[in-house]
CSV table of C-alpha atoms and ligand atoms in Angstrom, one decimal:
chain,number,residue,atom,x,y,z
E,244,MET,CA,20.1,-37.1,-9.2
E,245,ASP,CA,23.6,-37.3,-6.9
E,246,GLU,CA,24.4,-33.9,-6.0
E,247,ASP,CA,28.5,-35.1,-6.0
E,248,ASP,CA,29.0,-35.9,-9.4
E,249,HIS,CA,25.4,-34.5,-11.2
E,250,ARG,CA,24.4,-38.0,-12.1
E,251,PRO,CA,20.6,-39.4,-12.7
E,252,LEU,CA,20.5,-42.0,-10.0
E,253,THR,CA,19.9,-45.7,-11.0
E,254,LEU,CA,16.3,-46.8,-10.1
E,255,SER,CA,18.7,-49.3,-7.4
E,256,GLU,CA,19.6,-46.1,-5.5
E,257,GLU,CA,16.8,-44.3,-5.9
E,258,LEU,CA,15.0,-47.5,-3.7
E,259,GLU,CA,17.7,-47.2,-1.7
E,260,ALA,CA,16.8,-43.7,-1.1
E,261,SER,CA,13.5,-44.0,-0.7
E,262,GLY,CA,14.2,-46.5,2.0
E,263,VAL,CA,13.4,-49.7,0.1
E,264,SER,CA,16.1,-52.3,0.4
E,265,ARG,CA,17.4,-54.7,-1.9
E,266,ARG,CA,16.2,-57.4,0.4
E,267,ARG,CA,12.7,-55.8,0.5
E,268,PHE,CA,12.9,-55.0,-3.3
E,269,LEU,CA,13.5,-58.5,-3.9
E,270,ALA,CA,10.7,-60.1,-2.3
E,271,TRP,CA,8.6,-57.4,-4.3
E,272,THR,CA,10.2,-58.9,-7.3
E,273,ALA,CA,9.2,-62.8,-6.3
E,274,ARG,CA,5.4,-61.7,-5.4
E,275,ILE,CA,4.9,-59.6,-8.7
E,276,THR,CA,6.6,-62.4,-10.3
E,277,ALA,CA,3.5,-64.6,-8.6
E,278,VAL,CA,1.2,-62.4,-10.1
E,279,LEU,CA,2.5,-62.9,-13.0
E,280,ALA,CA,1.9,-66.7,-13.0
E,281,LEU,CA,5.5,-67.1,-14.3
E,282,PRO,CA,8.2,-69.4,-12.8
E,283,PRO,CA,9.6,-68.0,-9.8
E,284,ALA,CA,13.3,-68.8,-11.6
E,285,LEU,CA,12.4,-65.7,-13.4
E,286,ALA,CA,12.2,-63.4,-11.0
E,287,PRO,CA,16.3,-62.2,-11.2
E,288,GLN,CA,15.4,-61.4,-15.0
E,289,ILE,CA,12.4,-59.0,-13.5
E,290,ALA,CA,14.7,-57.4,-10.9
E,291,GLN,CA,17.2,-56.7,-13.6
E,292,ALA,CA,14.6,-55.5,-16.1
E,293,VAL,CA,13.0,-52.8,-13.8
E,294,THR,CA,16.0,-51.7,-12.8
E,295,THR,CA,18.3,-51.6,-16.0
E,296,LYS,CA,15.7,-51.1,-18.5
E,297,ALA,CA,14.7,-47.4,-19.5
E,298,LYS,CA,12.2,-46.0,-18.2
E,299,PRO,CA,8.3,-45.7,-20.1
E,300,THR,CA,6.3,-42.6,-20.4
E,301,ILE,CA,3.0,-43.2,-18.9
E,302,VAL,CA,-0.5,-40.6,-19.3
E,303,TRP,CA,-2.9,-41.4,-17.1
E,304,LEU,CA,-6.6,-40.1,-19.0
E,305,ASN,CA,-9.6,-40.1,-16.4
E,306,PHE,CA,-13.0,-39.9,-17.9
E,307,GLN,CA,-16.5,-41.2,-16.6
E,308,ASP,CA,-15.4,-42.8,-13.4
E,309,CYS,CA,-15.0,-42.6,-9.7
E,310,THR,CA,-11.2,-42.4,-9.4
E,311,GLY,CA,-11.6,-45.4,-8.0
E,312,ASP,CA,-9.1,-47.3,-9.7
E,313,THR,CA,-6.5,-44.6,-8.5
E,314,GLU,CA,-7.2,-44.9,-5.5
E,315,SER,CA,-7.0,-48.6,-5.7
E,316,PHE,CA,-3.5,-48.1,-7.3
E,317,LEU,CA,-2.5,-45.6,-4.6
E,318,ARG,CA,-3.6,-47.7,-1.8
E,319,SER,CA,-1.2,-50.3,-2.7
E,320,ARG,CA,1.9,-51.3,-0.7
E,321,SER,CA,4.4,-53.4,-0.4
E,322,PRO,CA,6.8,-51.2,-1.3
E,323,SER,CA,4.1,-48.1,-1.3
E,324,VAL,CA,3.1,-46.6,-4.6
E,325,ASP,CA,5.8,-43.8,-3.7
E,326,GLU,CA,8.4,-46.2,-2.9
E,327,LEU,CA,8.4,-48.1,-6.0
E,328,ILE,CA,5.8,-48.3,-8.6
E,329,LEU,CA,6.6,-44.5,-9.5
E,330,GLU,CA,10.2,-45.4,-9.6
E,331,LEU,CA,9.2,-48.1,-12.4
E,332,ALA,CA,8.1,-45.2,-15.3
E,333,ASN,CA,7.8,-41.5,-15.7
E,334,VAL,CA,4.3,-40.8,-14.5
E,335,ASP,CA,4.5,-37.5,-17.1
E,336,TYR,CA,0.2,-37.1,-16.6
E,337,GLN,CA,-1.8,-38.0,-13.9
E,338,GLU,CA,-4.8,-35.4,-12.8
E,339,THR,CA,-5.0,-37.0,-9.5
E,340,ILE,CA,-1.7,-36.7,-8.3
E,341,MET,CA,0.3,-34.6,-10.1
E,342,ALA,CA,1.5,-30.9,-9.3
E,343,PRO,CA,0.7,-28.9,-12.3
E,344,SER,CA,-3.1,-27.7,-13.3
E,345,GLY,CA,-4.5,-25.9,-16.1
E,346,ALA,CA,-2.6,-25.1,-19.1
E,347,GLN,CA,1.0,-26.4,-17.2
E,348,ALA,CA,-1.1,-29.7,-17.1
E,349,GLU,CA,-2.0,-29.6,-20.5
E,350,LYS,CA,1.7,-29.0,-21.6
E,351,SER,CA,2.8,-32.2,-19.9
E,352,LEU,CA,0.5,-34.1,-21.9
E,353,THR,CA,1.0,-32.6,-25.1
E,354,ASP,CA,4.6,-33.0,-24.4
E,355,ALA,CA,4.8,-36.3,-23.2
E,356,VAL,CA,2.6,-38.0,-26.1
E,357,ALA,CA,4.6,-35.6,-28.8
E,358,LYS,CA,8.0,-37.8,-27.6
E,359,GLY,CA,5.7,-41.4,-28.6
E,360,GLY,CA,6.7,-44.7,-27.7
E,361,HIS,CA,4.5,-43.6,-24.0
E,362,LEU,CA,1.9,-45.7,-22.5
E,363,VAL,CA,-1.8,-44.7,-22.0
E,364,VAL,CA,-3.3,-45.8,-19.0
E,365,VAL,CA,-7.6,-44.8,-19.5
E,366,GLU,CA,-9.8,-44.7,-16.2
E,367,GLY,CA,-13.4,-44.4,-16.9
E,368,SER,CA,-15.8,-45.0,-19.8
E,369,ILE,CA,-16.2,-42.6,-23.0
E,370,PRO,CA,-19.3,-40.8,-23.7
E,371,ARG,CA,-20.2,-41.2,-27.4
E,372,GLY,CA,-23.6,-39.8,-27.2
E,373,ALA,CA,-24.2,-35.3,-27.7
E,374,SER,CA,-20.9,-35.9,-29.8
E,375,GLY,CA,-19.0,-36.5,-26.7
E,376,THR,CA,-20.2,-33.5,-24.8
E,377,TYR,CA,-21.0,-34.8,-21.6
E,378,CYS,CA,-17.3,-35.7,-20.8
E,379,VAL,CA,-15.0,-32.4,-21.9
E,380,ILE,CA,-11.8,-31.7,-20.5
E,381,GLY,CA,-9.8,-28.8,-21.3
E,382,GLY,CA,-11.5,-27.7,-23.9
E,383,LYS,CA,-11.7,-31.5,-25.7
E,384,THR,CA,-14.4,-34.4,-25.7
E,385,ALA,CA,-13.0,-37.5,-24.0
E,386,ILE,CA,-13.1,-39.5,-27.5
E,387,GLN,CA,-10.5,-36.5,-28.7
E,388,ARG,CA,-8.4,-36.7,-26.2
E,389,LEU,CA,-7.8,-40.1,-25.9
E,390,GLN,CA,-7.8,-40.6,-29.7
E,391,GLU,CA,-4.7,-37.8,-29.6
E,392,ALA,CA,-3.2,-39.6,-26.3
E,393,ALA,CA,-3.0,-43.0,-28.1
E,394,LYS,CA,-1.3,-41.4,-31.0
E,395,GLY,CA,2.1,-43.2,-31.6
E,396,ALA,CA,1.4,-45.1,-28.2
E,397,ALA,CA,3.1,-47.9,-27.7
E,398,ALA,CA,0.3,-49.5,-26.0
E,399,VAL,CA,-3.1,-48.4,-24.3
E,400,ILE,CA,-3.8,-50.1,-20.9
E,401,THR,CA,-7.5,-49.9,-19.1
E,402,VAL,CA,-7.8,-50.0,-15.9
E,403,GLY,CA,-11.4,-50.9,-14.2
E,404,THR,CA,-14.4,-52.2,-16.1
E,405,CYS,CA,-15.6,-48.9,-17.0
E,406,ALA,CA,-12.8,-48.2,-19.3
E,407,ALA,CA,-12.5,-51.6,-20.8
E,408,TYR,CA,-16.1,-52.1,-21.5
E,409,GLY,CA,-18.1,-49.1,-20.5
E,410,GLY,CA,-19.1,-50.6,-17.0
E,411,LEU,CA,-21.7,-48.4,-14.6
E,412,PRO,CA,-21.8,-45.1,-16.7
E,413,ALA,CA,-23.0,-48.3,-19.9
E,414,ALA,CA,-25.4,-50.2,-17.8
E,415,ALA,CA,-29.0,-49.5,-19.2
E,416,PRO,CA,-30.5,-47.2,-20.4
E,417,ASN,CA,-26.9,-45.9,-20.7
E,418,PRO,CA,-28.5,-42.3,-21.2
E,419,THR,CA,-25.0,-41.2,-22.7
E,420,ASP,CA,-23.8,-44.0,-24.8
E,421,ALA,CA,-20.5,-44.6,-22.8
E,422,VAL,CA,-18.6,-47.0,-24.5
E,423,GLY,CA,-15.0,-49.0,-23.2
E,424,VAL,CA,-11.8,-48.0,-25.2
E,425,SER,CA,-11.6,-50.7,-27.5
E,426,ASP,CA,-14.6,-48.6,-29.1
E,427,ILE,CA,-12.9,-45.9,-29.6
E,428,ILE,CA,-9.4,-46.9,-30.4
E,429,SER,CA,-7.7,-49.2,-33.1
E,430,GLY,CA,-4.5,-50.1,-34.5
E,431,VAL,CA,-2.4,-49.7,-31.0
E,432,PRO,CA,-1.9,-52.5,-28.4
E,433,LEU,CA,-4.9,-52.8,-25.7
E,434,ILE,CA,-4.6,-54.4,-22.8
E,435,ASN,CA,-7.6,-54.8,-20.2
E,436,LEU,CA,-7.8,-54.6,-16.5
E,437,PRO,CA,-11.3,-54.3,-15.7
E,438,GLY,CA,-12.2,-54.8,-11.7
E,439,CYS,CA,-14.7,-52.6,-9.6
E,440,PRO,CA,-12.0,-51.0,-8.9
E,441,VAL,CA,-9.1,-53.0,-10.9
E,442,ASN,CA,-6.4,-54.8,-8.2
E,443,ALA,CA,-3.4,-52.6,-8.3
E,444,ASP,CA,-0.9,-56.2,-8.6
E,445,ASN,CA,-2.8,-56.4,-12.1
E,446,ILE,CA,-1.1,-53.0,-13.0
E,447,THR,CA,1.7,-53.5,-11.7
E,448,ALA,CA,2.4,-56.9,-12.9
E,449,THR,CA,1.4,-55.7,-16.1
E,450,LEU,CA,3.7,-53.0,-16.2
E,451,VAL,CA,6.2,-55.3,-15.1
E,452,HIS,CA,5.9,-57.3,-17.6
E,453,TYR,CA,5.8,-54.5,-20.2
E,454,LEU,CA,9.7,-53.6,-18.8
E,455,THR,CA,10.4,-57.4,-18.8
E,456,PHE,CA,9.8,-58.6,-22.1
E,457,ASN,CA,8.8,-55.4,-23.7
E,458,ALA,CA,5.3,-57.2,-24.7
E,459,LEU,CA,2.4,-56.9,-22.7
E,460,PRO,CA,0.8,-60.2,-21.1
E,461,ALA,CA,-1.3,-63.5,-23.8
E,462,THR,CA,-4.9,-62.3,-23.1
E,463,ASP,CA,-8.4,-63.9,-23.2
E,464,ASP,CA,-11.0,-62.8,-25.9
E,465,LYS,CA,-12.3,-60.1,-24.0
E,466,GLY,CA,-8.7,-58.5,-23.6
E,467,ARG,CA,-7.8,-59.2,-20.1
E,468,PRO,CA,-4.6,-60.7,-19.1
E,469,LEU,CA,-4.3,-64.4,-19.0
E,470,PHE,CA,-2.1,-64.4,-15.7
E,471,ALA,CA,-4.9,-62.1,-13.5
E,472,TYR,CA,-8.2,-63.8,-15.3
E,473,GLY,CA,-7.7,-66.9,-16.6
E,474,ALA,CA,-9.2,-68.5,-13.9
E,475,ARG,CA,-12.8,-68.3,-12.0
E,476,ILE,CA,-13.5,-66.9,-8.5
E,477,HIS,CA,-15.5,-70.1,-8.1
E,478,ASP,CA,-12.1,-72.5,-9.0
E,479,ASN,CA,-10.0,-70.7,-6.3
E,480,CYS,CA,-12.6,-70.0,-3.6
E,481,PRO,CA,-12.0,-71.2,-0.1
E,482,ARG,CA,-15.7,-71.9,0.5
E,483,ARG,CA,-15.6,-74.2,-2.9
E,484,GLY,CA,-15.3,-77.3,-0.2
E,485,HIS,CA,-19.0,-76.0,1.1
E,486,PHE,CA,-20.0,-75.6,-2.5
E,487,ASP,CA,-19.2,-78.8,-3.0
E,488,ALA,CA,-20.6,-79.6,0.0
E,489,GLY,CA,-24.3,-78.4,-0.4
E,490,GLU,CA,-23.7,-76.5,2.3
E,491,PHE,CA,-25.0,-72.6,1.9
E,492,ALA,CA,-25.8,-69.8,3.6
E,493,LEU,CA,-28.9,-68.5,3.2
E,494,ALA,CA,-29.2,-65.4,4.6
E,495,TYR,CA,-26.4,-62.5,6.1
E,496,GLY,CA,-25.7,-63.2,9.7
E,497,ASP,CA,-27.2,-67.3,9.8
E,498,ASP,CA,-25.2,-70.0,11.4
E,499,GLY,CA,-23.7,-70.8,7.7
E,500,HIS,CA,-22.8,-67.4,7.0
E,501,LYS,CA,-20.9,-67.1,10.3
E,502,ASN,CA,-19.2,-70.3,9.9
E,503,GLY,CA,-17.9,-69.1,6.1
E,504,TRP,CA,-20.3,-71.7,3.9
E,505,CYS,CA,-21.2,-70.8,0.5
E,506,LEU,CA,-22.2,-67.5,-0.6
E,507,TYR,CA,-24.1,-69.2,-3.5
E,508,LYS,CA,-27.8,-68.7,-2.4
E,509,LEU,CA,-26.8,-65.2,-1.2
E,510,GLY,CA,-26.1,-64.0,-4.7
E,511,CYS,CA,-22.7,-65.1,-5.4
E,512,LYS,CA,-21.5,-64.7,-9.2
E,513,GLY,CA,-18.0,-66.5,-8.4
E,514,PRO,CA,-19.2,-69.2,-10.5
E,515,SER,CA,-19.0,-67.2,-13.5
E,516,THR,CA,-16.1,-64.3,-12.7
E,517,TRP,CA,-13.0,-64.4,-14.3
E,518,HIS,CA,-10.4,-62.9,-11.8
E,519,ASN,CA,-7.5,-63.4,-8.9
E,520,CYS,CA,-9.7,-62.0,-6.3
E,521,PRO,CA,-9.0,-65.3,-4.1
E,522,THR,CA,-5.6,-65.3,-4.9
E,523,ARG,CA,-4.4,-62.0,-5.0
E,524,GLN,CA,-7.0,-60.0,-2.8
E,525,TRP,CA,-7.2,-56.5,-1.8
E,526,ASN,CA,-6.2,-54.0,0.5
E,527,ASP,CA,-2.3,-55.4,0.5
E,528,ARG,CA,-4.1,-58.8,1.0
E,529,THR,CA,-5.3,-58.1,3.8
E,530,ASN,CA,-9.1,-59.5,2.5
E,531,TRP,CA,-11.8,-59.7,-0.7
E,532,PRO,CA,-15.4,-59.4,-0.8
E,533,ILE,CA,-16.1,-63.0,-0.4
E,534,GLY,CA,-13.5,-63.3,2.6
E,535,VAL,CA,-15.7,-61.1,4.3
E,536,GLY,CA,-19.1,-62.5,3.6
E,537,ALA,CA,-20.0,-60.4,0.7
E,538,PRO,CA,-21.1,-62.8,-2.2
E,539,CYS,CA,-18.7,-61.7,-5.8
E,540,VAL,CA,-21.1,-59.7,-7.8
E,541,GLY,CA,-19.1,-60.6,-10.9
E,542,CYS,CA,-17.6,-57.1,-11.2
E,543,SER,CA,-14.7,-57.7,-13.5
E,544,GLU,CA,-17.0,-59.0,-16.8
E,545,PRO,CA,-18.4,-56.5,-18.9
E,546,ALA,CA,-21.8,-55.4,-18.7
E,547,PHE,CA,-22.0,-56.7,-14.7
E,548,TRP,CA,-24.7,-54.2,-13.9
E,549,ASP,CA,-26.7,-55.6,-16.5
E,550,THR,CA,-25.8,-59.1,-16.2
E,551,MET,CA,-25.5,-59.7,-13.4
E,552,THR,CA,-28.0,-58.4,-11.5
E,553,PRO,CA,-30.1,-58.3,-9.1
E,554,ILE,CA,-27.0,-58.7,-7.0
E,555,SER,CA,-28.9,-61.0,-4.2
E,556,ALA,CA,-30.2,-63.5,-6.9
E,557,ARG,CA,-28.8,-66.7,-7.3
E,558,VAL,CA,-27.7,-67.0,-10.7
E,559,PRO,CA,-26.3,-64.3,-13.2
E,560,ASN,CA,-28.7,-63.2,-15.9
E,561,LEU,CA,-27.4,-65.8,-18.3
E,562,SER,CA,-28.4,-66.2,-21.6
E,563,GLY,CA,-30.9,-69.9,-21.1
E,564,VAL,CA,-31.0,-69.4,-17.2
E,565,GLY,CA,-34.4,-67.6,-15.5
E,566,LEU,CA,-33.9,-65.8,-12.2
E,567,GLN,CA,-37.1,-67.4,-11.4
E,568,GLY,CA,-36.1,-71.0,-12.4
E,569,ASN,CA,-36.6,-74.0,-10.1
E,570,ILE,CA,-33.4,-74.2,-8.1
E,571,ASP,CA,-32.7,-77.9,-9.9
E,572,GLN,CA,-32.9,-76.3,-12.5
E,573,ILE,CA,-30.9,-73.6,-11.7
E,574,GLY,CA,-28.1,-75.4,-10.2
E,575,LEU,CA,-28.1,-78.1,-13.3
E,576,ALA,CA,-27.7,-75.3,-15.6
E,577,LEU,CA,-25.1,-73.2,-13.4
E,578,VAL,CA,-23.1,-76.2,-13.7
E,579,GLY,CA,-23.8,-76.6,-17.7
E,580,VAL,CA,-22.9,-73.1,-18.2
E,581,ALA,CA,-20.0,-73.5,-16.1
E,582,ALA,CA,-18.6,-76.0,-18.4
E,583,ALA,CA,-19.3,-74.0,-21.0
E,584,GLY,CA,-17.4,-71.2,-19.8
E,585,ALA,CA,-14.4,-73.3,-19.1
E,586,THR,CA,-14.5,-74.5,-22.8
E,587,VAL,CA,-15.0,-70.9,-23.9
E,588,HIS,CA,-11.9,-69.6,-22.0
E,589,GLY,CA,-9.9,-72.6,-22.5
E,590,ILE,CA,-9.7,-73.8,-19.3
E,591,ALA,CA,-10.1,-77.0,-20.3
E,592,LYS,CA,-6.0,-76.7,-20.7
E,593,VAL,CA,-5.3,-76.1,-17.0
E,594,VAL,CA,-6.4,-79.8,-16.1
E,595,THR,CA,-3.0,-80.3,-18.0
E,596,HIS,CA,-1.4,-77.6,-15.5
E,597,GLN,CA,0.1,-75.8,-18.2
E,598,ARG,CA,-0.6,-72.6,-19.5
E,599,HIS,CA,1.5,-71.5,-22.3
E,600,PHE,CA,1.8,-68.0,-22.9
E,601,ALA,CA,2.0,-66.2,-26.3
E,602,LEU,CA,2.5,-62.3,-25.5
E,603,THR,CA,1.4,-59.3,-27.1
E,604,PRO,CA,4.2,-57.6,-28.4
E,605,ALA,CA,4.0,-54.0,-28.0
E,606,GLY,CA,5.7,-50.7,-29.3
E,607,PRO,CA,8.9,-50.2,-31.4
E,608,GLY,CA,11.0,-53.4,-31.2
E,609,ALA,CA,9.3,-55.3,-29.1
E,610,ALA,CA,10.3,-58.8,-29.2
E,611,THR,CA,7.9,-62.5,-28.9
E,612,VAL,CA,8.2,-64.2,-26.3
E,613,GLN,CA,7.2,-67.8,-24.9
E,614,ALA,CA,7.0,-68.1,-21.4
E,615,THR,CA,5.1,-71.6,-19.3
E,616,ALA,CA,2.7,-70.8,-16.1
E,617,THR,CA,1.2,-73.3,-13.6
E,618,GLN,CA,-2.3,-72.9,-13.3
E,619,PRO,CA,-4.7,-74.2,-10.7
E,620,GLU,CA,-6.8,-77.4,-11.3
E,621,GLU,CA,-9.9,-77.7,-12.4
E,622,PRO,CA,-11.9,-78.7,-9.5
E,623,ALA,CA,-13.7,-82.0,-10.2
E,624,ALA,CA,-17.2,-80.7,-9.1
E,625,ALA,CA,-17.4,-77.8,-12.5
E,626,ALA,CA,-17.5,-81.1,-14.6
E,627,THR,CA,-20.1,-83.0,-12.6
E,628,THR,CA,-23.5,-83.1,-13.6
E,629,GLU,CA,-24.9,-83.1,-10.5
E,630,ASP,CA,-26.6,-80.0,-8.5
E,631,PRO,CA,-25.0,-79.1,-5.3
E,632,THR,CA,-27.2,-76.9,-4.5
E,633,THR,CA,-30.1,-78.9,-3.4
E,634,GLU,CA,-28.2,-81.1,-1.0
E,635,GLY,CA,-27.0,-80.5,2.4
E,636,GLU,CA,-28.6,-77.4,2.2
E,637,GLN,CA,-28.4,-75.0,5.8
E,638,LYS,CA,-31.4,-75.8,7.6
T,870,SF4,FE1,-17.4,-69.0,-3.5
T,870,SF4,FE2,-18.9,-67.7,-4.6
T,870,SF4,FE3,-18.6,-70.5,-5.8
T,870,SF4,FE4,-19.3,-70.4,-3.3
T,870,SF4,S1,-20.6,-69.6,-5.3
T,870,SF4,S2,-17.5,-71.3,-3.9
T,870,SF4,S3,-19.1,-68.6,-2.6
T,870,SF4,S4,-17.1,-68.4,-5.6
T,871,F3S,FE1,-15.1,-57.9,-8.1
T,871,F3S,FE2,-16.3,-60.4,-7.3
T,871,F3S,FE3,-13.2,-59.5,-7.6
T,871,F3S,S1,-17.0,-58.7,-7.1
T,871,F3S,S2,-13.4,-58.0,-6.7
T,871,F3S,S3,-14.5,-60.1,-8.9
T,871,F3S,S4,-14.7,-61.3,-5.5
């Protein structure tokens, strides 16, 4: 609020007051445009939208989770969440950071939901076992709270693999009968932002997309936005050249590991995982798992605790691929599985360098918007039938 004329500050003025200069804001806008895989020419439109459009109301629900997604979001910078992200929206309910507690907090939630047209962000899985009583907050089960909060919502956004697909709580034997949001909610636009935890860039970009186009981004068959989950880790991995050359680390700390060779033989699941980790990275773009020499464990894939383990196993526990099989067969099967995955996910289109985003309208008056984005080219090795794991192995 401006003390002189008592009018509400515009977002531009709020940013300025928070120490975020116009130049820094435009740099942030350009970065988010890149995260969304949209043409740079759309950056001014995005800047215009986030500074002029009415802020959406967000209620953020936590269920069976470790709060890692909240932590991931709050640890984002450039600008920090305090400086900018919370200015993009009215976050009326978020248990970790909100000031009210008890009945006052519950009132914040019910008041926000009563207005309708809000966004529901969900973190954590929802237990169905024992009539939902494994997770009770404010006297209501997670199922009840989610169903009530989703009523009249413009969209539901899951953050983290637990909310999207059940995650760790749903791993076998799944004692609480934990599930993801899509098993509880229907009839409301839903988008999944899996990861363990979610990458804050992908939350921000989804919100910015919603603000700019009044629509959720286009998704794959697992409800994940293509801008963030449209390419495999393996396709953008800086160690890919070593995979193709048959150069593998065989043990932590060996020469191959020290020299940044491929981590496939240490259990890397990058060939079966769809996420923008190589390009967005983590901790303010400091690094990412493979960057520090740790194999990808496939944390953005449904049921990865059951299908991608043991973590040190060389290949995912995919149908038709035995963990104890001969490495030649596994390598050939892996390439086959990768090619099949590419077909399933429409990656054949990537070869053309173009992907047309058909946006999912969300909320009242939502528009259908078409945008064209450039995606990375599918490396030739993904289509080969040779097994790169059998050549040039580090001795
Ligand atoms: Fe990178 Fe893993 Fe693929 Fe090797 S197997 S190139 S480390 S994603
Ligand atoms: Fe997860 Fe693999 Fe990225 S483990 S954080 S999807 S590199």
